[in-house]
CSV table of C-alpha atoms in Angstrom, one decimal:
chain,number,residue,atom,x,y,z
A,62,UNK,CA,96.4,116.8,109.6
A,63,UNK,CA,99.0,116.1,107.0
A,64,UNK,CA,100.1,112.9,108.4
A,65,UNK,CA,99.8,109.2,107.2
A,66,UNK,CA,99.8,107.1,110.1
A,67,UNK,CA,100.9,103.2,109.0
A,68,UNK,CA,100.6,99.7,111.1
A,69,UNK,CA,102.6,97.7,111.4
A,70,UNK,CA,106.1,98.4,111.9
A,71,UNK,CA,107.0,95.3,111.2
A,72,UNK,CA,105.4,92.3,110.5
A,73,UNK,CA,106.6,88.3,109.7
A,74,UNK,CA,104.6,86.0,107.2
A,75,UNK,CA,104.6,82.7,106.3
A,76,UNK,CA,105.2,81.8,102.6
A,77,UNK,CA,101.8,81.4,100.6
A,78,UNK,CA,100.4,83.8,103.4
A,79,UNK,CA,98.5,86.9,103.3
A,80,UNK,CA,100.2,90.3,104.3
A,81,UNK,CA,98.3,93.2,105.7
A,82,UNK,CA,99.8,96.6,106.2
A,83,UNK,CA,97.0,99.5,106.9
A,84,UNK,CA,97.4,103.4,106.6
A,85,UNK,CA,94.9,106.2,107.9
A,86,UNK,CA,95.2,109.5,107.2
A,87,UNK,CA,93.6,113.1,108.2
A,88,UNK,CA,93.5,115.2,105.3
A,89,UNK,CA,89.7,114.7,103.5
A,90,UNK,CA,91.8,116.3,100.0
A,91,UNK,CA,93.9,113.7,99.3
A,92,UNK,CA,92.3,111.7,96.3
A,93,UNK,CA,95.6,109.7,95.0
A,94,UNK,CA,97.4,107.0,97.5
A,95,UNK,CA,100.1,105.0,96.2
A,96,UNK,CA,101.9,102.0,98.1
A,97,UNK,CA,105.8,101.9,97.4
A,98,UNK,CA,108.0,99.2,97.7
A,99,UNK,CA,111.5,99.6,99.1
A,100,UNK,CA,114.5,97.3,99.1
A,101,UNK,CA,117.6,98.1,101.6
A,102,UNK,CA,119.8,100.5,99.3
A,103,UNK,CA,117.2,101.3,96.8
A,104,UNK,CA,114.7,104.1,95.9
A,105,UNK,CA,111.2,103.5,96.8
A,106,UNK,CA,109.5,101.7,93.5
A,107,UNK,CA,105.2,102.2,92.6
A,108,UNK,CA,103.3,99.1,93.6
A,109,UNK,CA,100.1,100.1,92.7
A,110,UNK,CA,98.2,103.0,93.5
A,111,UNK,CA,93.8,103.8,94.2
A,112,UNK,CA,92.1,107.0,93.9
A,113,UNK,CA,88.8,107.5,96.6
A,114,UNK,CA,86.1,106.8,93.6
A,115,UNK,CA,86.8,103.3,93.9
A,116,UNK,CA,86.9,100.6,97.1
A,117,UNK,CA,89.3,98.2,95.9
A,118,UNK,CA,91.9,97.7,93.4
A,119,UNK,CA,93.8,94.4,92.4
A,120,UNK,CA,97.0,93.9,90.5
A,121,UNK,CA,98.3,90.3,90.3
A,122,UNK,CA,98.6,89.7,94.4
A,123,UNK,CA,98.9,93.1,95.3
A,124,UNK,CA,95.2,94.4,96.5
A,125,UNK,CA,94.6,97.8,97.9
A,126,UNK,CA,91.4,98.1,99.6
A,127,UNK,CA,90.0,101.6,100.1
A,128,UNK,CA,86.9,102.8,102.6
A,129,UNK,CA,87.1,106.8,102.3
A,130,UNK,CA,84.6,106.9,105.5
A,131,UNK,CA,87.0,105.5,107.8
A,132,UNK,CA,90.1,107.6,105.9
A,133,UNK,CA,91.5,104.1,105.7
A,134,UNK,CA,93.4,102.0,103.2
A,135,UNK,CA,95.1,98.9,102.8
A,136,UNK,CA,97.8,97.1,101.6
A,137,UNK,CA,97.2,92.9,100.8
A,138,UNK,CA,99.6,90.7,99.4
A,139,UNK,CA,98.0,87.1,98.8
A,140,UNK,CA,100.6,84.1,98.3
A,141,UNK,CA,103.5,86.2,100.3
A,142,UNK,CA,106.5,85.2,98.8
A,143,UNK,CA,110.6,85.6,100.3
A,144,UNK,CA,111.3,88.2,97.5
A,145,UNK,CA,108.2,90.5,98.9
A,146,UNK,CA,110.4,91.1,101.6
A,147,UNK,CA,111.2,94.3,101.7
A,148,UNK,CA,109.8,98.3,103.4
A,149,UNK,CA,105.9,99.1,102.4
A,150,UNK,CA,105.0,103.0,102.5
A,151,UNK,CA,101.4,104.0,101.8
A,152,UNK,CA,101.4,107.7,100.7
A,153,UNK,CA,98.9,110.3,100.0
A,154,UNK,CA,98.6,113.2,97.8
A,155,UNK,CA,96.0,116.1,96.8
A,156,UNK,CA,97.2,115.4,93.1
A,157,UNK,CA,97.7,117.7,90.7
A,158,UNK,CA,101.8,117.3,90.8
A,159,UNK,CA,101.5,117.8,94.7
A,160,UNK,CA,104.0,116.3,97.0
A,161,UNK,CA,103.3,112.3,98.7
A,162,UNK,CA,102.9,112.1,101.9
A,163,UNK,CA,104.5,109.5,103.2
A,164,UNK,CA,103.6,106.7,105.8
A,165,UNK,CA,106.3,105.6,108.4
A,166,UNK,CA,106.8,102.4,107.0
A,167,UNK,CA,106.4,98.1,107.3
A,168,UNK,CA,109.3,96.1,107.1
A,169,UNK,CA,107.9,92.4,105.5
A,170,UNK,CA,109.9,89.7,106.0
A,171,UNK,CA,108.5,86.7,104.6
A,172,UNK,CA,109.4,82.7,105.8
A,173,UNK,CA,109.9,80.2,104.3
B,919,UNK,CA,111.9,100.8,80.9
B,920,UNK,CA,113.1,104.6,81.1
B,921,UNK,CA,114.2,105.2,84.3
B,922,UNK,CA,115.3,108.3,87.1
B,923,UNK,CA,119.0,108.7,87.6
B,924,UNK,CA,120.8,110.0,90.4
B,925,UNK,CA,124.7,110.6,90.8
B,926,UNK,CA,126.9,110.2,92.9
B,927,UNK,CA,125.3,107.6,94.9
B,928,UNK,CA,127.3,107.8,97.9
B,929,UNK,CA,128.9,111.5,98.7
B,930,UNK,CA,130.8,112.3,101.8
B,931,UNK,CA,131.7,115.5,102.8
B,932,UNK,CA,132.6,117.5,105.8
B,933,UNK,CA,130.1,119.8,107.4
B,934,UNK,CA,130.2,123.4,105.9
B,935,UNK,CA,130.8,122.4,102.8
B,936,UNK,CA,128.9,122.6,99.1
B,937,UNK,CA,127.5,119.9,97.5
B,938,UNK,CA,125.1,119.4,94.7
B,939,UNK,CA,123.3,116.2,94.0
B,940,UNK,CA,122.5,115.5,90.0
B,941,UNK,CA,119.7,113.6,89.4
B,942,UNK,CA,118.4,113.1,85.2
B,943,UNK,CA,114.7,113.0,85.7
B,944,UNK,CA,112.8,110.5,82.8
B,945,UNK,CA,113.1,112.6,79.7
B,946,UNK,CA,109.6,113.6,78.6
B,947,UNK,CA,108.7,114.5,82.8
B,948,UNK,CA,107.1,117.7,83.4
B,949,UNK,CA,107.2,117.4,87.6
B,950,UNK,CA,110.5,117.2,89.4
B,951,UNK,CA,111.1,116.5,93.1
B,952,UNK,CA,113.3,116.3,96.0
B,953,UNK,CA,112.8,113.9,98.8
B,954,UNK,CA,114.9,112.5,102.1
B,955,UNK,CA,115.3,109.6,104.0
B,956,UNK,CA,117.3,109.8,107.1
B,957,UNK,CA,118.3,106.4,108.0
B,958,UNK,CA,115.5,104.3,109.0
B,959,UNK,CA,112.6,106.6,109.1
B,960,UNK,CA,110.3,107.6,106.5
B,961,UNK,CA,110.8,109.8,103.1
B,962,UNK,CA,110.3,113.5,103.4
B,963,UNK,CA,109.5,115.9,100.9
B,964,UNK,CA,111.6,118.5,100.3
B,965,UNK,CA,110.6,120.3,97.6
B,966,UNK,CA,108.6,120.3,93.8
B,967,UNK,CA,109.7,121.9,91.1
B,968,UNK,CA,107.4,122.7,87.6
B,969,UNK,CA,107.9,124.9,84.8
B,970,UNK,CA,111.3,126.1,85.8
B,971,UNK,CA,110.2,127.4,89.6
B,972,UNK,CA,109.3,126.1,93.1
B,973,UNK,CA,106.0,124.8,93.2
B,974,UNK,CA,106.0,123.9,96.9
B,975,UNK,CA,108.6,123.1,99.3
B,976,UNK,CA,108.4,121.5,103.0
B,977,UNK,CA,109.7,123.6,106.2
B,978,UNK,CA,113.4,121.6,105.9
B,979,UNK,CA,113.8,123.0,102.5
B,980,UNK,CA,115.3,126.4,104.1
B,981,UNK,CA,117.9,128.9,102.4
B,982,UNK,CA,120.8,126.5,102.8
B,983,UNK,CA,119.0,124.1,99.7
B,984,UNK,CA,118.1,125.8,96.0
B,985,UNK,CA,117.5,123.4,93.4
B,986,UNK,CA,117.8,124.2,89.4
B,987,UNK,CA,117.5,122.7,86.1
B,988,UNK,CA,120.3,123.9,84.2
B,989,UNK,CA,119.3,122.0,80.6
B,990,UNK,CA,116.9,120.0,79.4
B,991,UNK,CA,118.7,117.4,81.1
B,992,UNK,CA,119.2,117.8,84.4
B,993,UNK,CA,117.9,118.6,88.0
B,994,UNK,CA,120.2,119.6,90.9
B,995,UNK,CA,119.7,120.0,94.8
B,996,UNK,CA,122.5,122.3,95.9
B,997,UNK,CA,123.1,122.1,100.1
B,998,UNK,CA,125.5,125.3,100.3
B,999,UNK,CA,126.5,124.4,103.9
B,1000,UNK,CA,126.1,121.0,104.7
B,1001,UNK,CA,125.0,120.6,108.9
B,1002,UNK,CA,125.7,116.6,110.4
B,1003,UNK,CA,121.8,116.1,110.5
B,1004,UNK,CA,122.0,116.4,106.4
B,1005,UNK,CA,122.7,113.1,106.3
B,1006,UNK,CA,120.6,111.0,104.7
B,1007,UNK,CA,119.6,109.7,101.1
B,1008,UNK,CA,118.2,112.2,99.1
B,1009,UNK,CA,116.0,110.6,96.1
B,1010,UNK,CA,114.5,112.8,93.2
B,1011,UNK,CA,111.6,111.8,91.6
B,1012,UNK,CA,109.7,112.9,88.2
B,1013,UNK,CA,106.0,112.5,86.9
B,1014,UNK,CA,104.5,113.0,83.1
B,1015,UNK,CA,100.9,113.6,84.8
B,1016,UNK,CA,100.2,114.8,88.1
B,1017,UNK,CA,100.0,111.5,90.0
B,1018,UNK,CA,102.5,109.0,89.7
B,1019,UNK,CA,106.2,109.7,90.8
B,1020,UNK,CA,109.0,107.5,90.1
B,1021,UNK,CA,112.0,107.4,92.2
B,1022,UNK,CA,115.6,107.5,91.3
B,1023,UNK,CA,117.9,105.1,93.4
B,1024,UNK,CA,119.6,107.9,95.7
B,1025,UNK,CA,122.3,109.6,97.0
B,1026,UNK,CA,123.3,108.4,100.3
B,1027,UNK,CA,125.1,111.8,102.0
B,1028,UNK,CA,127.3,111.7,104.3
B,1029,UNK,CA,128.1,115.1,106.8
B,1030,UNK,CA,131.4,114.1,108.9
């Protein structure tokens, strides 16, 4: 029940494209869910974050979209660019200075 | 930008041994946390830490860890006798509030 299951593993986009990456999870307390961005050698960095009171939040080309029926969220990057290539985890947390649950993880890699 | 540090970032040792990984958390942080990344796979928590105790720690954070904050400064994980499957980067992460985490850069161990 505490897992945070992520799709893809991998995915391959075209420059100026949109990227996708989904998460589900189990656990109805989480109420905080983060995406981090990871480049090879380095420690996972906050992309942008949503709490359930709200279905969509937008920062720059990084949207997160949110539907607490489904216990789904989502990662989109509009106008993908070669230095978003990197590892995407969604996480989850019951807040309160609680441990993130992590995702398993997208590796981006996007074309030129 | 204040920022999580972690030292050494690459530590080798053979299996049985000590070792204590030193990360300084951002300065005015209340939360402090463990987490590990075996190679490839997804970060794991290990274990919280708030107002100079454990607040929660995962099923891999058994007797052979302990963590402490020796000053102000500070915040160690301590592996008393390091097993091969230790390996991994171990980040440490801090928050101000209750939500957002920032991660230090890591310490990539190494059990021969």
């Amino acid at each position: 029940q505490q897992q945070v299951k992520q799709s893809p593993q991998s995915l391959i986009v075209q420059k100026g494209g949109i990227s996708i990456i989904n998460c589900a999870y189990e656990n109805t307390a989480f109420d905080y869910f983060p995406w981090y961005q990871q480049f090879p050698g380095k420690g996972p960095a906050l992309l942008i974050a949503i709490r359930p009171d709200v279905s969509e939040k937008k920062e720059g080309r990084f949207t997160i979209s949110f539907n607490k029926s489904a216990k789904q969220f989502s990662l989109h990057i509009m106008d993908s660019q070669p230095g978003d290539s990197a590892t995407y985890f969604c996480a989850a947390s019951t807040g309160g200075g609680n441990k993130l649950t992590f995702g398993t993880g997208t590796q981006l890699k996007v074309e030129l | 930008e204040p920022e999580v540090t972690q030292t050494p970032s690459h530590q080798v040792t053979q299996m049985g041994q000590e070792v204590i990984l030193r990360c300084v958390p951002i300065s005015n942080h209340l939360y402090f946390y463990w987490y590990r990344q075996i190679l490839g796979q997804k970060v794991e928590f290990l274990v919280s830490f708030y107002n100079n105790e454990i607040s929660e720690k995962s099923e891999i954070f058994d007797d052979q860890f302990s963590v402490e904050r020796p000053d102000g400064s500070n915040f160690t994980l301590k592996i008393r006798s390091t097993k091969l499957e230790d390996s991994a980067m171990y980040f440490c992460a801090s928050s101000l509030n209750t939500d957002t985490q920032y991660f230090g850069p890591g310490t990539r161990l190494t059990v021969l």
